[in-house]
Amino acid sequence: MEKAVEIYKLTKVYDNKVKALDEISFVIPFGSIFAILGPNGAGKTTTLKSILGLIKPTSGKVTTLGIEPFPDGVKGASFVPEEKEMYQWITVSKMVDIFSSFAPNFSIDKFKKFADKFELTMDRKIGELSQGNRTKLYMSLAFSQNVSLYVLDEPTWGLDPVMRKHVLDTIREMAIDGKTVIYSSHILSEVEEVCDGMVILKSGKIVYTGTVDDLKDKTGNDLSDAFINLTKDGEKK
Amino acid sequence: MSLYKKELIFIKTRWIVMLIIMIGLAILTVSIKDTLVNLINMPAVQEQLKNIPKGLQSQIQKISNFSYYSYSQWFDKTFIEIAAVLAIIFSFSAFSKEIEDRTIYILHGRSTRLEIFSAKIFWGIIACVISVLAGGLVYLAVADMLKYSLPVSQTMIWTVRTVFGTIFLYSIGVFFSLILKDQVRAILADLAVFVGIYVLGIFAQTRFLGLFDYMGSIDVLRGSGVGVIQIVILSLLSFLLLGFTYFKFKNMDI
């Protein structure tokens, strides 16, 4: 198994002394769709940021696409953060022009296909877009980069069911093309639908790592019940 | 070009506005010279001037000399004030806005931290230098057109001093923009430091630290040169400050 990401005993303590991650270890294979789940404050975003080299590990090691990602990031990765914030005062087409000037392996043709699929209006200012449309634009930009790894933090938040389906279909197509997709989500039905593997975090620690089916087999529950059992206070598995 | 194109697009409007203000005020300052001198020479004003301290009286009388007028009304006044504003305008949002608005995630990973830092600093410094040069050179050109006698060497000395001073002030602004991660706090910190630098120039014991005193110095009228040592020190300090800011940026969590 080739590893897209390898995390070994990763601990992150922020300047305000909050321990966001506590010696977590797991591996994400190439070509898989991998979910990072957990309740609010579990350390999902910190894990994604560590994978991308946005934050410095306090201890432990992160290897993404064969390199240590901190401090310079991973040029073979494309990131969609939790807050899909862009430059409010420019138009969508200007944003595409700017993004294409520095984003590695960006394909304008690919973007146009996504823009059609997501029904984006090119001449509107980003500040005038709804949260859902901003998410669609961010996803279109990120998906139009031909890279090996896509890291998506709450990628379907604010999308209607039709657009959510488009995003999930695209994620599946990427995996078929051999790309690795890592994403965090609160929507467990999505995870059940598309993910090969997952890790569940609680208070910065791993409470489960494996496949969705394995978890359901082990717990005899549906995914929601298993998730609640694993992450509720006072219990550990 | 990559990120350089993006940074140019983002700084362009501010740069054009500041260039227009700088050039407009340079033209205005030269143009109103005769009007100001005529006003001072009016009998009623002369009568009033007798009531003010002797030192100030003699300074006002010297305004009819164009070199002194240029020093007192432009190079030691409006010119360096705009230069300080330029340093703030081009620096305060460099990092703080991207971090505050969370747009830094668009850049990071698609570019290295060095590429992000370099592109931002490059256009900030270029914008400061060209705007200051424009202020000095347009002032000289308009003075020449209106047949005022102003030695080119004096203009160039004030301009070059102000260029290096502005780059140093810009470096301070970039530092605060990154460290404070907040646009308003970055502006306030810049203003506090700039006022501090101004105050240092007032007292005899600390005058050597008064950057504004150096930028618009009256010594230039007395034949003083550009001050190579001061320029080397300012360049070194700017370099060190920008280097330290990059070090902080390289090691910070985003």
Tab-separated table of C-alpha atoms in Angstrom:
chain	number	residue	atom	x	y	z
A	1	MET	CA	0.000	0.000	0.000
A	2	GLU	CA	1.434	3.339	-1.032
A	3	LYS	CA	0.865	6.093	1.460
A	4	ALA	CA	-0.469	9.491	0.431
A	5	VAL	CA	-0.329	10.675	4.026
A	6	GLU	CA	1.358	9.219	7.069
A	7	ILE	CA	0.816	10.711	10.498
A	8	TYR	CA	2.870	9.392	13.388
A	9	LYS	CA	2.297	10.394	17.019
A	10	LEU	CA	1.209	13.875	15.991
A	11	THR	CA	0.599	16.285	18.854
A	12	LYS	CA	-0.424	19.897	18.451
A	13	VAL	CA	-0.575	22.316	21.344
A	14	TYR	CA	-1.556	25.848	20.348
A	15	ASP	CA	0.000	28.984	21.853
A	16	ASN	CA	-3.006	29.310	24.167
A	17	LYS	CA	-2.019	25.883	25.629
A	18	VAL	CA	-5.012	24.125	24.079
A	19	LYS	CA	-4.024	20.582	23.137
A	20	ALA	CA	-5.801	20.069	19.830
A	21	LEU	CA	-4.197	16.724	18.923
A	22	ASP	CA	-2.715	14.138	21.238
A	23	GLU	CA	-0.320	11.625	19.653
A	24	ILE	CA	-2.525	10.573	16.783
A	25	SER	CA	-1.230	8.129	14.179
A	26	PHE	CA	-2.817	6.877	10.973
A	27	VAL	CA	-2.103	6.300	7.309
A	28	ILE	CA	-4.094	7.366	4.249
A	29	PRO	CA	-3.456	5.215	1.169
A	30	PHE	CA	-3.124	6.678	-2.321
A	31	GLY	CA	-6.305	6.737	-4.367
A	32	SER	CA	-8.624	6.500	-1.394
A	33	ILE	CA	-11.435	8.681	-0.145
A	34	PHE	CA	-10.741	9.204	3.516
A	35	ALA	CA	-12.944	10.964	6.055
A	36	ILE	CA	-11.898	12.683	9.246
A	37	LEU	CA	-14.849	12.791	11.595
A	38	GLY	CA	-15.522	14.005	15.077
A	39	PRO	CA	-17.651	16.401	17.079
A	40	ASN	CA	-16.860	20.135	17.166
A	41	GLY	CA	-13.437	20.785	18.677
A	42	ALA	CA	-12.283	17.201	18.152
A	43	GLY	CA	-9.252	18.279	16.102
A	44	LYS	CA	-10.477	17.640	12.537
A	45	THR	CA	-9.393	20.984	11.082
A	46	THR	CA	-6.085	20.861	12.986
A	47	THR	CA	-5.437	17.436	11.441
A	48	LEU	CA	-6.217	18.712	7.941
A	49	LYS	CA	-4.024	21.771	8.471
A	50	SER	CA	-1.196	19.558	9.715
A	51	ILE	CA	-1.470	17.405	6.594
A	52	LEU	CA	-1.137	20.575	4.486
A	53	GLY	CA	1.694	22.154	6.471
A	54	LEU	CA	-0.370	25.130	7.571
A	55	ILE	CA	0.533	24.530	11.206
A	56	LYS	CA	3.687	23.361	12.902
A	57	PRO	CA	3.441	20.055	14.766
A	58	THR	CA	4.369	20.335	18.442
A	59	SER	CA	5.725	16.793	18.229
A	60	GLY	CA	5.382	13.783	15.978
A	61	LYS	CA	5.685	13.584	12.246
A	62	VAL	CA	3.511	14.256	9.224
A	63	THR	CA	4.457	13.085	5.749
A	64	THR	CA	2.273	14.197	2.864
A	65	LEU	CA	3.018	12.955	-0.650
A	66	GLY	CA	6.466	11.970	0.557
A	67	ILE	CA	7.472	15.292	2.100
A	68	GLU	CA	7.191	17.054	5.434
A	69	PRO	CA	4.562	19.664	4.628
A	70	PHE	CA	5.498	22.347	7.183
A	71	PRO	CA	6.279	25.175	6.463
A	72	ASP	CA	5.938	25.352	2.701
A	73	GLY	CA	2.858	23.256	2.115
A	74	VAL	CA	2.312	20.631	-0.524
A	75	LYS	CA	2.192	21.853	-4.103
A	76	GLY	CA	0.643	18.568	-5.173
A	77	ALA	CA	-2.381	19.227	-2.979
A	78	SER	CA	-5.471	21.380	-3.332
A	79	PHE	CA	-7.275	22.650	-0.245
A	80	VAL	CA	-10.832	23.764	0.403
A	81	PRO	CA	-10.981	25.227	3.918
A	82	GLU	CA	-13.938	25.264	6.261
A	83	GLU	CA	-14.502	28.972	5.641
A	84	LYS	CA	-14.747	29.369	1.889
A	85	GLU	CA	-13.501	32.971	1.966
A	86	MET	CA	-12.257	34.700	-1.170
A	87	TYR	CA	-11.544	38.250	-2.247
A	88	GLN	CA	-14.976	39.862	-1.917
A	89	TRP	CA	-14.532	42.826	-4.251
A	90	ILE	CA	-13.470	40.982	-7.396
A	91	THR	CA	-15.675	39.138	-9.884
A	92	VAL	CA	-15.740	35.377	-10.263
A	93	SER	CA	-13.929	35.586	-13.617
A	94	LYS	CA	-11.200	37.809	-12.107
A	95	MET	CA	-10.830	35.331	-9.253
A	96	VAL	CA	-10.327	32.543	-11.787
A	97	ASP	CA	-7.767	34.645	-13.651
A	98	ILE	CA	-5.839	35.384	-10.438
A	99	PHE	CA	-6.081	31.826	-9.121
A	100	SER	CA	-4.898	30.330	-12.411
A	101	SER	CA	-1.806	32.561	-12.319
A	102	PHE	CA	-0.371	30.860	-9.225
A	103	ALA	CA	-2.231	27.570	-8.654
A	104	PRO	CA	-0.142	24.668	-10.010
A	105	ASN	CA	-1.673	22.551	-12.798
A	106	PHE	CA	-4.835	24.602	-13.060
A	107	SER	CA	-7.007	23.881	-16.075
A	108	ILE	CA	-9.301	26.631	-17.348
A	109	ASP	CA	-11.233	24.098	-19.460
A	110	LYS	CA	-11.846	21.957	-16.427
A	111	PHE	CA	-12.996	25.015	-14.484
A	112	LYS	CA	-15.467	25.924	-17.224
A	113	LYS	CA	-16.993	22.453	-16.979
A	114	PHE	CA	-17.378	22.809	-13.214
A	115	ALA	CA	-18.748	26.333	-13.590
A	116	ASP	CA	-21.440	24.964	-15.936
A	117	LYS	CA	-22.176	22.042	-13.666
A	118	PHE	CA	-22.401	24.288	-10.581
A	119	GLU	CA	-24.246	27.051	-12.460
A	120	LEU	CA	-21.767	29.774	-11.504
A	121	THR	CA	-22.262	33.328	-12.766
A	122	MET	CA	-18.878	34.591	-13.915
A	123	ASP	CA	-19.498	38.360	-13.892
A	124	ARG	CA	-20.818	38.635	-10.329
A	125	LYS	CA	-18.687	39.950	-7.501
A	126	ILE	CA	-17.722	37.325	-4.954
A	127	GLY	CA	-19.106	39.485	-2.151
A	128	GLU	CA	-22.551	39.231	-3.774
A	129	LEU	CA	-22.521	35.419	-3.849
A	130	SER	CA	-24.489	33.351	-1.354
A	131	GLN	CA	-22.584	31.018	0.971
A	132	GLY	CA	-23.623	28.077	-1.202
A	133	ASN	CA	-22.385	29.717	-4.400
A	134	ARG	CA	-19.124	30.667	-2.714
A	135	THR	CA	-18.657	27.028	-1.728
A	136	LYS	CA	-19.355	25.970	-5.319
A	137	LEU	CA	-16.790	28.456	-6.632
A	138	TYR	CA	-14.154	27.319	-4.130
A	139	MET	CA	-14.803	23.678	-5.004
A	140	SER	CA	-14.640	24.420	-8.741
A	141	LEU	CA	-11.300	26.187	-8.344
A	142	ALA	CA	-9.864	23.402	-6.182
A	143	PHE	CA	-11.160	20.587	-8.412
A	144	SER	CA	-9.761	22.300	-11.513
A	145	GLN	CA	-6.239	21.786	-10.215
A	146	ASN	CA	-4.822	18.521	-11.495
A	147	VAL	CA	-3.069	17.373	-8.324
A	148	SER	CA	-2.727	14.073	-6.469
A	149	LEU	CA	-4.352	15.104	-3.200
A	150	TYR	CA	-7.532	17.041	-2.432
A	151	VAL	CA	-8.149	18.124	1.142
A	152	LEU	CA	-11.705	19.266	1.726
A	153	ASP	CA	-12.958	20.693	4.998
A	154	GLU	CA	-16.772	20.492	5.140
A	155	PRO	CA	-17.010	20.566	1.321
A	156	THR	CA	-20.772	20.243	1.026
A	157	TRP	CA	-21.761	22.705	3.745
A	158	GLY	CA	-24.429	25.098	2.485
A	159	LEU	CA	-25.102	23.186	-0.729
A	160	ASP	CA	-28.517	22.034	-1.872
A	161	PRO	CA	-29.057	18.255	-2.393
A	162	VAL	CA	-28.482	18.435	-6.167
A	163	MET	CA	-25.169	20.268	-5.823
A	164	ARG	CA	-24.171	18.023	-2.949
A	165	LYS	CA	-24.656	15.054	-5.240
A	166	HIS	CA	-22.489	16.736	-7.924
A	167	VAL	CA	-19.714	17.205	-5.368
A	168	LEU	CA	-19.888	13.624	-4.143
A	169	ASP	CA	-19.910	12.330	-7.726
A	170	THR	CA	-16.851	14.432	-8.479
A	171	ILE	CA	-15.078	13.075	-5.396
A	172	ARG	CA	-15.823	9.528	-6.553
A	173	GLU	CA	-14.531	10.277	-10.065
A	174	MET	CA	-11.335	11.650	-8.592
A	175	ALA	CA	-10.703	8.492	-6.641
A	176	ILE	CA	-11.315	6.436	-9.794
A	177	ASP	CA	-8.654	8.617	-11.489
A	178	GLY	CA	-6.231	7.632	-8.723
A	179	LYS	CA	-6.462	10.844	-6.721
A	180	THR	CA	-6.580	10.859	-2.946
A	181	VAL	CA	-9.396	12.790	-1.287
A	182	ILE	CA	-9.407	13.631	2.412
A	183	TYR	CA	-12.375	15.349	3.838
A	184	SER	CA	-14.090	16.245	7.043
A	185	SER	CA	-17.832	16.357	7.312
A	186	HIS	CA	-20.644	16.372	9.799
A	187	ILE	CA	-22.927	14.594	7.372
A	188	LEU	CA	-22.485	10.910	8.153
A	189	SER	CA	-24.682	9.683	5.300
A	190	GLU	CA	-22.158	11.251	2.877
A	191	VAL	CA	-19.292	9.490	4.566
A	192	GLU	CA	-21.146	6.206	4.401
A	193	GLU	CA	-21.792	6.796	0.710
A	194	VAL	CA	-18.306	7.643	-0.545
A	195	CYS	CA	-15.573	6.848	1.940
A	196	ASP	CA	-13.108	3.986	1.832
A	197	GLY	CA	-11.620	4.703	5.219
A	198	MET	CA	-12.042	7.052	8.099
A	199	VAL	CA	-10.727	8.205	11.397
A	200	ILE	CA	-12.955	9.428	14.217
A	201	LEU	CA	-11.481	11.940	16.622
A	202	LYS	CA	-12.632	12.960	20.048
A	203	SER	CA	-10.870	15.649	22.099
A	204	GLY	CA	-7.735	15.344	19.964
A	205	LYS	CA	-7.491	11.550	20.218
A	206	ILE	CA	-8.391	8.809	17.783
A	207	VAL	CA	-11.364	6.743	18.927
A	208	TYR	CA	-11.733	4.786	15.708
A	209	THR	CA	-9.777	4.177	12.550
A	210	GLY	CA	-10.833	1.802	9.783
A	211	THR	CA	-13.613	1.418	7.247
A	212	VAL	CA	-17.265	2.312	7.605
A	213	ASP	CA	-18.312	-1.314	7.140
A	214	ASP	CA	-15.885	-2.545	9.791
A	215	LEU	CA	-17.274	-0.040	12.263
A	216	LYS	CA	-20.849	-1.055	11.529
A	217	ASP	CA	-19.917	-4.755	11.807
A	218	LYS	CA	-18.141	-4.194	15.102
A	219	THR	CA	-20.847	-2.110	16.708
A	220	GLY	CA	-23.854	-3.700	15.053
A	221	ASN	CA	-25.305	-0.255	14.591
A	222	ASP	CA	-25.816	2.151	11.807
A	223	LEU	CA	-23.068	4.745	11.366
A	224	SER	CA	-24.867	7.510	13.255
A	225	ASP	CA	-25.382	5.381	16.340
A	226	ALA	CA	-21.806	4.113	16.200
A	227	PHE	CA	-20.514	7.684	15.878
A	228	ILE	CA	-22.591	8.873	18.819
A	229	ASN	CA	-21.459	5.961	20.967
A	230	LEU	CA	-17.817	6.582	20.161
A	231	THR	CA	-17.863	10.322	20.740
A	232	LYS	CA	-20.254	10.793	23.624
A	233	ASP	CA	-18.729	12.074	26.856
A	234	GLY	CA	-17.428	9.635	29.410
A	235	GLU	CA	-17.006	6.729	27.026
A	236	LYS	CA	-14.064	5.445	25.088
A	237	LYS	CA	-13.709	2.583	22.715
B	1	MET	CA	4.767	35.980	-12.640
B	2	SER	CA	2.295	33.953	-10.559
B	3	LEU	CA	1.666	35.654	-7.233
B	4	TYR	CA	3.312	38.888	-8.372
B	5	LYS	CA	0.409	39.422	-10.767
B	6	LYS	CA	-2.109	38.922	-7.964
B	7	GLU	CA	-0.319	41.309	-5.618
B	8	LEU	CA	-0.061	43.965	-8.349
B	9	ILE	CA	-3.804	43.728	-9.010
B	10	PHE	CA	-4.479	44.117	-5.279
B	11	ILE	CA	-2.169	47.083	-4.695
B	12	LYS	CA	-2.940	48.879	-7.981
B	13	THR	CA	-5.875	51.053	-6.899
B	14	ARG	CA	-4.224	52.212	-3.667
B	15	TRP	CA	-1.037	52.920	-5.571
B	16	ILE	CA	-2.757	55.020	-8.250
B	17	VAL	CA	-4.662	56.998	-5.601
B	18	MET	CA	-1.500	57.653	-3.584
B	19	LEU	CA	0.431	58.631	-6.725
B	20	ILE	CA	-2.291	61.124	-7.667
B	21	ILE	CA	-2.256	62.578	-4.130
B	22	MET	CA	1.549	62.787	-4.078
B	23	ILE	CA	1.836	64.358	-7.545
B	24	GLY	CA	-1.164	66.634	-7.004
B	25	LEU	CA	0.208	68.006	-3.747
B	26	ALA	CA	3.686	68.443	-5.273
B	27	ILE	CA	2.208	70.540	-8.096
B	28	LEU	CA	0.000	72.477	-5.681
B	29	THR	CA	2.866	73.242	-3.295
B	30	VAL	CA	5.046	74.713	-6.069
B	31	SER	CA	2.121	76.554	-7.649
B	32	ILE	CA	1.028	78.437	-4.541
B	33	LYS	CA	4.519	79.672	-3.664
B	34	ASP	CA	4.065	83.201	-5.089
B	35	THR	CA	0.582	83.506	-3.631
B	36	LEU	CA	1.902	82.556	-0.200
B	37	VAL	CA	4.834	84.964	-0.404
B	38	ASN	CA	2.523	87.795	-1.581
B	39	LEU	CA	0.231	87.030	1.330
B	40	ILE	CA	3.099	87.222	3.804
B	41	ASN	CA	4.296	90.497	2.287
B	42	MET	CA	0.923	92.191	2.711
B	43	PRO	CA	1.284	95.139	5.157
B	44	ALA	CA	-1.413	93.802	7.470
B	45	VAL	CA	0.304	90.389	7.715
B	46	GLN	CA	3.731	91.994	8.206
B	47	GLU	CA	2.263	94.012	11.058
B	48	GLN	CA	0.929	90.803	12.652
B	49	LEU	CA	4.287	89.064	12.205
B	50	LYS	CA	5.925	91.607	14.475
B	51	ASN	CA	4.023	90.048	17.367
B	52	ILE	CA	5.442	86.538	16.926
B	53	PRO	CA	8.828	85.281	18.228
B	54	LYS	CA	11.901	86.531	16.334
B	55	GLY	CA	13.056	83.046	15.285
B	56	LEU	CA	9.731	82.237	13.681
B	57	GLN	CA	9.639	85.681	12.076
B	58	SER	CA	12.935	85.136	10.313
B	59	GLN	CA	11.847	81.683	9.132
B	60	ILE	CA	8.706	83.113	7.572
B	61	GLN	CA	10.667	85.896	5.884
B	62	LYS	CA	12.998	83.300	4.349
B	63	ILE	CA	10.109	81.657	2.518
B	64	SER	CA	10.655	83.925	-0.494
B	65	ASN	CA	13.840	81.913	-1.100
B	66	PHE	CA	12.620	78.954	-3.180
B	67	SER	CA	15.081	76.430	-1.733
B	68	TYR	CA	13.976	77.337	1.785
B	69	TYR	CA	10.337	77.290	0.687
B	70	SER	CA	10.842	73.819	-0.820
B	71	TYR	CA	12.453	72.587	2.368
B	72	SER	CA	9.892	74.034	4.765
B	73	GLN	CA	6.706	73.499	2.756
B	74	TRP	CA	7.428	70.276	0.882
B	75	PHE	CA	10.485	68.173	1.709
B	76	ASP	CA	10.323	68.608	5.487
B	77	LYS	CA	6.555	68.733	5.615
B	78	THR	CA	3.993	67.357	3.180
B	79	PHE	CA	6.442	65.104	1.325
B	80	ILE	CA	7.570	63.124	4.371
B	81	GLU	CA	4.049	63.098	5.799
B	82	ILE	CA	2.760	61.449	2.627
B	83	ALA	CA	5.790	59.125	2.663
B	84	ALA	CA	4.784	57.940	6.143
B	85	VAL	CA	1.189	57.501	4.970
B	86	LEU	CA	2.464	55.521	1.964
B	87	ALA	CA	4.369	53.195	4.277
B	88	ILE	CA	1.224	52.570	6.306
B	89	ILE	CA	-1.140	52.266	3.333
B	90	PHE	CA	1.011	49.715	1.518
B	91	SER	CA	1.944	47.673	4.584
B	92	PHE	CA	-0.904	47.466	7.092
B	93	SER	CA	-3.016	44.993	5.158
B	94	ALA	CA	-0.170	42.990	3.595
B	95	PHE	CA	-0.651	39.991	5.883
B	96	SER	CA	-3.304	41.062	8.375
B	97	LYS	CA	-6.089	41.242	5.792
B	98	GLU	CA	-5.287	37.823	4.285
B	99	ILE	CA	-5.179	36.295	7.773
B	100	GLU	CA	-8.267	38.157	9.060
B	101	ASP	CA	-10.311	37.332	5.959
B	102	ARG	CA	-8.917	33.765	5.859
B	103	THR	CA	-7.925	34.217	2.219
B	104	ILE	CA	-4.384	33.140	3.123
B	105	TYR	CA	-5.598	29.544	2.559
B	106	ILE	CA	-6.021	30.314	-1.136
B	107	LEU	CA	-2.329	31.143	-1.373
B	108	HIS	CA	-0.670	28.687	0.972
B	109	GLY	CA	0.108	25.272	-0.440
B	110	ARG	CA	-0.270	26.635	-3.938
B	111	SER	CA	2.788	28.806	-3.279
B	112	THR	CA	5.584	28.502	-0.731
B	113	ARG	CA	5.736	30.915	2.193
B	114	LEU	CA	8.797	32.542	0.619
B	115	GLU	CA	6.889	33.110	-2.634
B	116	ILE	CA	3.933	34.631	-0.760
B	117	PHE	CA	6.196	36.872	1.318
B	118	SER	CA	8.388	37.953	-1.604
B	119	ALA	CA	5.473	38.899	-3.849
B	120	LYS	CA	3.873	41.022	-1.138
B	121	ILE	CA	7.093	42.777	-0.144
B	122	PHE	CA	8.213	43.308	-3.724
B	123	TRP	CA	5.185	45.356	-4.753
B	124	GLY	CA	4.977	47.179	-1.431
B	125	ILE	CA	8.561	48.396	-1.732
B	126	ILE	CA	8.223	49.209	-5.444
B	127	ALA	CA	5.040	51.195	-4.754
B	128	CYS	CA	6.722	53.145	-1.926
B	129	VAL	CA	9.871	53.881	-3.962
B	130	ILE	CA	8.087	54.961	-7.152
B	131	SER	CA	5.560	57.108	-5.271
B	132	VAL	CA	8.301	58.904	-3.315
B	133	LEU	CA	10.447	59.365	-6.436
B	134	ALA	CA	7.393	60.769	-8.229
B	135	GLY	CA	6.829	63.284	-5.429
B	136	GLY	CA	10.422	64.512	-5.507
B	137	LEU	CA	10.876	64.556	-9.269
B	138	VAL	CA	7.496	66.067	-10.144
B	139	TYR	CA	8.155	68.826	-7.601
B	140	LEU	CA	11.501	69.533	-9.300
B	141	ALA	CA	9.989	69.444	-12.795
B	142	VAL	CA	7.142	71.818	-11.917
B	143	ALA	CA	9.570	74.180	-10.169
B	144	ASP	CA	11.695	74.195	-13.324
B	145	MET	CA	8.659	74.844	-15.525
B	146	LEU	CA	7.641	77.795	-13.354
B	147	LYS	CA	11.238	79.134	-13.521
B	148	TYR	CA	12.035	78.706	-9.837
B	149	SER	CA	15.631	78.112	-8.921
B	150	LEU	CA	16.011	74.835	-7.046
B	151	PRO	CA	19.298	72.889	-7.207
B	152	VAL	CA	18.757	69.373	-8.567
B	153	SER	CA	21.253	68.022	-6.030
B	154	GLN	CA	19.193	69.286	-3.075
B	155	THR	CA	16.025	67.738	-4.470
B	156	MET	CA	17.752	64.429	-5.110
B	157	ILE	CA	19.269	64.305	-1.623
B	158	TRP	CA	15.907	64.883	0.079
B	159	THR	CA	14.233	62.406	-2.272
B	160	VAL	CA	16.832	59.645	-1.813
B	161	ARG	CA	16.776	60.094	1.974
B	162	THR	CA	12.989	59.864	1.934
B	163	VAL	CA	13.056	56.746	-0.282
B	164	PHE	CA	15.224	54.857	2.218
B	165	GLY	CA	13.309	56.256	5.193
B	166	THR	CA	10.007	55.150	3.662
B	167	ILE	CA	11.314	51.628	3.023
B	168	PHE	CA	12.280	51.426	6.701
B	169	LEU	CA	8.852	52.688	7.802
B	170	TYR	CA	7.258	50.192	5.407
B	171	SER	CA	9.298	47.376	7.004
B	172	ILE	CA	7.920	48.370	10.411
B	173	GLY	CA	4.403	48.322	8.945
B	174	VAL	CA	4.850	44.850	7.431
B	175	PHE	CA	6.143	43.550	10.758
B	176	PHE	CA	3.051	44.782	12.613
B	177	SER	CA	0.766	43.548	9.845
B	178	LEU	CA	2.051	40.010	10.365
B	179	ILE	CA	2.495	39.979	14.125
B	180	LEU	CA	-0.805	41.602	15.045
B	181	LYS	CA	-2.897	39.818	12.353
B	182	ASP	CA	-5.397	42.675	12.591
B	183	GLN	CA	-5.635	45.628	10.222
B	184	VAL	CA	-6.821	48.217	12.735
B	185	ARG	CA	-4.254	47.250	15.363
B	186	ALA	CA	-1.546	47.274	12.674
B	187	ILE	CA	-2.417	50.865	11.700
B	188	LEU	CA	-2.517	51.980	15.341
B	189	ALA	CA	0.845	50.343	16.055
B	190	ASP	CA	2.367	52.028	12.963
B	191	LEU	CA	1.032	55.406	14.065
B	192	ALA	CA	2.341	54.930	17.614
B	193	VAL	CA	5.826	54.022	16.377
B	194	PHE	CA	5.889	56.827	13.803
B	195	VAL	CA	4.873	59.377	16.458
B	196	GLY	CA	7.608	57.935	18.690
B	197	ILE	CA	10.175	58.368	15.909
B	198	TYR	CA	8.973	61.952	15.385
B	199	VAL	CA	9.272	62.719	19.105
B	200	LEU	CA	12.825	61.325	19.172
B	201	GLY	CA	13.742	63.918	16.544
B	202	ILE	CA	12.607	66.776	18.765
B	203	PHE	CA	15.089	66.339	21.598
B	204	ALA	CA	18.778	67.128	21.124
B	205	GLN	CA	19.931	63.946	22.909
B	206	THR	CA	17.859	61.626	20.699
B	207	ARG	CA	17.838	63.640	17.486
B	208	PHE	CA	20.115	61.104	15.779
B	209	LEU	CA	17.217	58.610	16.037
B	210	GLY	CA	14.740	61.059	14.510
B	211	LEU	CA	14.197	59.511	11.098
B	212	PHE	CA	11.898	62.292	9.888
B	213	ASP	CA	14.552	64.830	10.892
B	214	TYR	CA	17.000	63.020	8.643
B	215	MET	CA	14.581	62.653	5.724
B	216	GLY	CA	13.665	66.340	5.519
B	217	SER	CA	16.766	67.843	7.075
B	218	ILE	CA	17.608	71.558	6.824
B	219	ASP	CA	21.272	70.494	6.647
B	220	VAL	CA	20.733	69.842	2.945
B	221	LEU	CA	20.354	73.598	2.449
B	222	ARG	CA	23.745	74.017	4.141
B	223	GLY	CA	25.440	71.652	1.711
B	224	SER	CA	25.038	68.386	3.581
B	225	GLY	CA	25.187	65.234	1.418
B	226	VAL	CA	22.872	62.257	1.242
B	227	GLY	CA	24.434	60.632	4.328
B	228	VAL	CA	25.879	57.317	3.174
B	229	ILE	CA	26.244	55.939	6.701
B	230	GLN	CA	22.617	56.686	7.511
B	231	ILE	CA	21.495	55.045	4.256
B	232	VAL	CA	23.554	51.930	4.976
B	233	ILE	CA	22.120	51.750	8.512
B	234	LEU	CA	18.550	52.262	7.265
B	235	SER	CA	19.005	49.609	4.556
B	236	LEU	CA	20.465	47.177	7.061
B	237	LEU	CA	17.668	47.783	9.572
B	238	SER	CA	15.011	47.389	6.870
B	239	PHE	CA	16.632	44.169	5.679
B	240	LEU	CA	16.881	42.771	9.204
B	241	LEU	CA	13.307	43.725	10.052
B	242	LEU	CA	11.946	42.169	6.855
B	243	GLY	CA	14.128	39.099	7.435
B	244	PHE	CA	12.792	38.735	10.970
B	245	THR	CA	9.225	39.184	9.713
B	246	TYR	CA	9.791	36.437	7.141
B	247	PHE	CA	11.232	34.180	9.860
B	248	LYS	CA	8.072	34.723	11.929
B	249	PHE	CA	5.876	34.088	8.882
B	250	LYS	CA	7.765	30.919	8.016
B	251	ASN	CA	7.258	29.487	11.493
B	252	MET	CA	3.757	30.644	12.258
B	253	ASP	CA	0.547	28.612	12.262
B	254	ILE	CA	-1.898	29.749	9.629
